[in-house]
Coordinates of C-alpha atoms in Angstrom, one line a residue:
Chain V
X1322 CA 15.0 30.4 -82.3
X1323 CA 14.3 26.9 -84.4
X1324 CA 15.4 24.8 -83.9
X1325 CA 14.4 21.6 -85.2
X1326 CA 15.2 22.2 -89.1
X1327 CA 14.1 20.4 -92.0
X1328 CA 16.2 21.4 -94.9
X1329 CA 13.7 19.8 -97.9
X1330 CA 10.8 21.7 -98.4
X1331 CA 10.0 18.6 -100.9
X1332 CA 11.4 15.2 -102.3
X1333 CA 10.7 13.0 -104.7
X1334 CA 10.7 9.2 -105.1
X1335 CA 9.7 6.5 -107.5
X1336 CA 7.7 3.6 -106.0
X1337 CA 9.7 0.7 -104.5
X1338 CA 12.5 2.7 -104.0
X1339 CA 14.3 4.1 -101.3
X1340 CA 13.6 7.9 -99.9
X1341 CA 15.9 9.5 -96.8
X1342 CA 14.6 12.8 -95.5
X1343 CA 17.1 15.2 -93.0
X1344 CA 16.5 16.3 -89.8
X1345 CA 18.6 18.3 -87.8
X1346 CA 18.2 19.3 -84.4
X1347 CA 19.3 22.1 -81.1
X1348 CA 19.4 21.0 -77.9
X1349 CA 21.8 21.9 -75.2
X1350 CA 20.6 18.3 -72.8
X1351 CA 22.3 14.9 -73.4
X1352 CA 19.0 13.4 -72.4
X1353 CA 15.6 13.8 -75.1
X1354 CA 13.3 11.9 -77.6
X1355 CA 12.9 12.9 -80.8
X1356 CA 9.9 12.1 -83.1
X1357 CA 8.7 11.9 -86.8
X1358 CA 5.4 12.4 -87.9
X1359 CA 3.2 11.7 -91.1
X1360 CA 0.4 14.4 -92.0
X1361 CA -1.2 12.4 -95.4
X1362 CA -3.3 14.1 -97.9
X1363 CA -6.5 13.8 -95.0
X1364 CA -4.4 16.3 -93.0
X1365 CA -4.8 13.5 -90.2
X1366 CA -1.0 13.5 -87.7
X1367 CA -0.4 10.1 -87.3
X1368 CA 3.6 8.7 -85.7
X1369 CA 5.7 7.1 -87.9
X1370 CA 8.7 6.6 -85.1
X1371 CA 10.0 7.4 -82.0
X1372 CA 14.4 7.4 -80.8
X1373 CA 15.3 8.0 -77.0
X1374 CA 18.4 10.2 -77.6
X1375 CA 19.8 7.8 -75.1
X1376 CA 19.6 4.8 -77.1
X1377 CA 22.5 4.3 -79.2
X1378 CA 20.8 1.3 -81.5
X1379 CA 18.6 3.7 -83.9
X1380 CA 14.5 3.0 -83.4
X1381 CA 13.0 0.7 -86.8
X1382 CA 9.1 0.3 -87.3
X1383 CA 9.2 -2.2 -90.6
X1384 CA 9.6 0.1 -92.9
X1385 CA 10.8 3.1 -91.4
X1386 CA 14.6 3.6 -89.8
X1387 CA 15.7 6.3 -88.5
X1388 CA 19.8 7.5 -88.4
X1389 CA 20.6 8.9 -84.9
X1390 CA 23.5 11.4 -84.8
X1391 CA 23.8 12.2 -81.7
X1392 CA 27.2 14.1 -81.3
X1393 CA 25.7 15.8 -85.0
X1394 CA 22.1 16.7 -84.1
X1395 CA 21.4 14.6 -86.9
X1396 CA 18.0 12.5 -86.8
X1397 CA 17.1 11.7 -90.7
X1398 CA 14.1 8.4 -91.7
X1399 CA 15.0 7.1 -93.8
X1400 CA 12.0 5.0 -96.2
X1401 CA 11.9 1.5 -97.5
X1402 CA 10.5 -0.1 -100.5
X1403 CA 8.4 3.9 -100.7
X1404 CA 5.0 2.8 -101.3
X1405 CA 2.1 5.5 -103.2
X1406 CA 1.0 5.4 -99.6
X1407 CA 3.9 7.3 -98.1
X1408 CA 3.3 10.4 -99.9
X1409 CA 2.6 12.6 -97.1
X1410 CA 4.2 15.9 -95.2
X1411 CA 6.7 14.2 -92.6
X1412 CA 7.7 16.4 -89.7
X1413 CA 10.4 16.0 -87.5
X1414 CA 10.1 17.0 -84.3
X1415 CA 11.2 16.6 -80.7
X1416 CA 10.7 17.1 -76.9
X1417 CA 13.0 18.4 -74.4
X1418 CA 13.3 20.1 -70.8
X1419 CA 14.7 22.9 -71.9
X1420 CA 11.5 23.7 -74.1
X1421 CA 9.5 22.7 -70.9
X1422 CA 8.9 19.2 -72.5
X1423 CA 6.4 20.5 -75.1
X1424 CA 6.7 18.8 -79.0
X1425 CA 8.9 21.3 -80.7
X1426 CA 8.2 20.3 -84.8
X1427 CA 11.1 21.6 -88.2
X1428 CA 9.6 22.5 -90.9
X1429 CA 7.9 19.7 -92.8
X1430 CA 9.2 17.6 -95.8
X1431 CA 6.3 17.0 -98.8
X1432 CA 7.4 13.4 -100.3
X1433 CA 5.4 12.5 -103.1
X1434 CA 5.6 9.0 -104.4
X1435 CA 6.1 8.2 -108.2
X1436 CA 4.2 5.3 -109.6
Chain Z
X1186 CA -12.6 3.5 -79.5
X1187 CA -10.2 6.0 -77.5
X1188 CA -8.9 9.4 -79.4
X1189 CA -9.3 12.7 -79.9
X1190 CA -12.4 14.5 -81.4
X1191 CA -12.6 17.9 -83.3
X1192 CA -15.0 20.2 -84.4
X1193 CA -16.2 21.1 -86.5
X1194 CA -14.4 20.5 -88.9
X1195 CA -14.5 23.3 -91.3
X1196 CA -15.7 26.6 -89.6
X1197 CA -15.3 29.7 -91.0
X1198 CA -16.0 33.2 -89.7
X1199 CA -16.6 36.8 -90.1
X1200 CA -14.3 39.4 -89.3
X1201 CA -14.7 40.7 -85.2
X1202 CA -16.6 37.5 -84.8
X1203 CA -14.9 35.1 -82.0
X1204 CA -15.6 31.7 -82.6
X1205 CA -14.1 28.3 -80.5
X1206 CA -12.8 25.4 -81.9
X1207 CA -14.0 21.7 -79.8
X1208 CA -11.3 19.6 -78.1
X1209 CA -12.6 16.4 -76.2
X1210 CA -10.9 13.0 -75.7
X1211 CA -11.2 9.6 -74.3
X1212 CA -7.7 8.7 -73.8
X1213 CA -7.6 9.8 -69.9
X1214 CA -4.5 12.2 -71.2
X1215 CA -3.7 14.7 -68.5
X1216 CA -1.6 16.9 -71.2
X1217 CA -3.7 18.6 -74.0
X1218 CA -2.7 21.2 -76.6
X1219 CA -3.8 23.3 -79.4
X1220 CA -1.0 23.8 -82.4
X1221 CA -2.2 26.2 -85.8
X1222 CA -0.6 24.9 -88.3
X1223 CA 0.4 27.3 -91.7
X1224 CA 1.0 26.3 -95.1
X1225 CA 4.7 26.5 -95.4
X1226 CA 5.3 26.0 -91.9
X1227 CA 5.4 23.7 -88.5
X1228 CA 2.8 23.7 -86.2
X1229 CA 3.3 25.9 -84.0
X1230 CA 2.1 26.2 -80.3
X1231 CA -0.5 28.2 -78.9
X1232 CA -1.6 26.6 -75.2
X1233 CA -0.9 24.1 -73.6
X1234 CA -2.9 23.1 -70.9
X1235 CA -1.1 19.6 -68.1
X1236 CA -3.7 19.8 -65.6
X1237 CA -6.4 20.4 -65.0
X1238 CA -7.8 23.9 -64.0
X1239 CA -5.1 24.6 -65.5
X1240 CA -3.0 26.0 -68.7
X1241 CA 0.0 28.1 -70.2
X1242 CA 1.0 30.3 -73.5
X1243 CA 2.6 29.0 -76.5
X1244 CA 4.8 30.5 -78.7
X1245 CA 1.9 32.7 -80.4
X1246 CA -1.0 32.8 -78.2
X1247 CA -1.8 36.1 -78.7
X1248 CA -5.6 36.6 -79.7
X1249 CA -6.2 32.7 -78.9
X1250 CA -7.8 32.0 -74.9
X1251 CA -8.6 27.8 -73.9
X1252 CA -10.5 26.5 -71.1
X1253 CA -9.6 23.7 -69.2
X1254 CA -12.5 22.2 -66.2
X1255 CA -12.4 18.8 -67.6
X1256 CA -10.0 16.9 -68.3
X1257 CA -11.7 15.7 -71.3
X1258 CA -11.9 18.4 -73.1
X1259 CA -9.6 21.8 -74.5
X1260 CA -11.5 23.7 -76.0
X1261 CA -9.7 27.0 -78.0
X1262 CA -11.9 30.3 -78.2
X1263 CA -10.4 32.4 -81.8
X1264 CA -11.4 35.9 -80.2
X1265 CA -11.2 39.0 -82.6
X1266 CA -8.1 40.5 -81.8
X1267 CA -6.4 37.6 -83.7
X1268 CA -5.3 39.5 -86.5
X1269 CA -4.9 36.8 -89.7
X1270 CA -6.8 32.9 -88.0
X1271 CA -7.4 31.8 -91.3
X1272 CA -5.4 28.4 -90.3
X1273 CA -5.7 24.6 -89.9
X1274 CA -6.5 23.9 -85.9
X1275 CA -4.8 20.6 -84.3
X1276 CA -5.8 20.2 -81.1
X1277 CA -3.6 17.3 -79.1
X1278 CA -3.1 15.3 -75.8
X1279 CA -0.1 13.0 -74.4
X1280 CA 0.1 11.0 -71.0
X1281 CA 3.4 12.8 -70.3
X1282 CA 6.5 13.8 -71.4
X1283 CA 8.9 11.6 -73.0
X1284 CA 5.3 9.8 -75.2
X1285 CA 4.6 11.4 -78.2
X1286 CA 1.3 12.8 -79.1
X1287 CA -1.9 11.6 -80.2
X1288 CA -3.7 14.8 -81.9
X1289 CA -7.2 14.8 -83.7
X1290 CA -8.1 15.3 -87.3
X1291 CA -8.3 19.0 -86.8
X1292 CA -10.9 21.6 -88.0
X1293 CA -10.1 24.5 -91.4
X1294 CA -10.3 28.0 -89.8
X1295 CA -11.9 30.4 -92.7
X1296 CA -12.0 34.3 -92.4
X1297 CA -15.2 35.4 -94.6

C-alpha cells in the first residue's frame, strides 16, 4: 500500500515566484521523520529539508520551508524565490518504526522553473 | 571527501547474464540500502543492511542478491531471474534512523 502520496505529478513556476508541493502520508505512529529530497537532471538525490514529527515548529532551510500539519498527515514544501536550478524531481519521504525504520518515498513531483 | 561511490555509471547487460553493481562508502555509516527507480515511480527498496554480514529483503528483492562483508561495501547483483532489470539503481547509506540517507550518483542498467 502506498503510504506517501504526492498528488501533483508535474508543476511549473515562473522564476522568482513561490510554489508549493503537496505531500500526504499514512502512519499510525506519533513519532516519525519526514523529508523532502530533490533529484535534478543529474539524478543525484539531495536532501532538501527534514522535519521531526514531535516538533511543532515547521522546518526552514533558506528558500525552502515546510507546512507540517500532523493531524492532517500533510507535509507540503514551499519554495520561495524559485530559481532555474530548482528544476528537479522532488520526493517526499518518511521514516517510521511501523515501516521498519526505512525511508519510504512518494512517487515524486516534477517541478519546472521557467524564465 | 566523504561520500558514496557507485560504479559503473552506465551498465549494459545481455539477457541471461548476471551483473554486479558496486557501492562503496567512506562515511562510516552502519546502514546501507539499494533502491530501484523507474520512470513515473518513486524509489523502491530492493535490499538493505544495518550491520556487516547481515541484510534483509526490501519490497522488490526477487531477482536480486547482495552481500555485506565489509562496512564500506554493499554490492548488488542483478541476476538473470530479474525479468525487467532495466532501471536506474541508487545506493544509499545512513548513520541510523531517524537521519536521512546519503545517496550515491546511481547506475543506469540497460538490458540489450
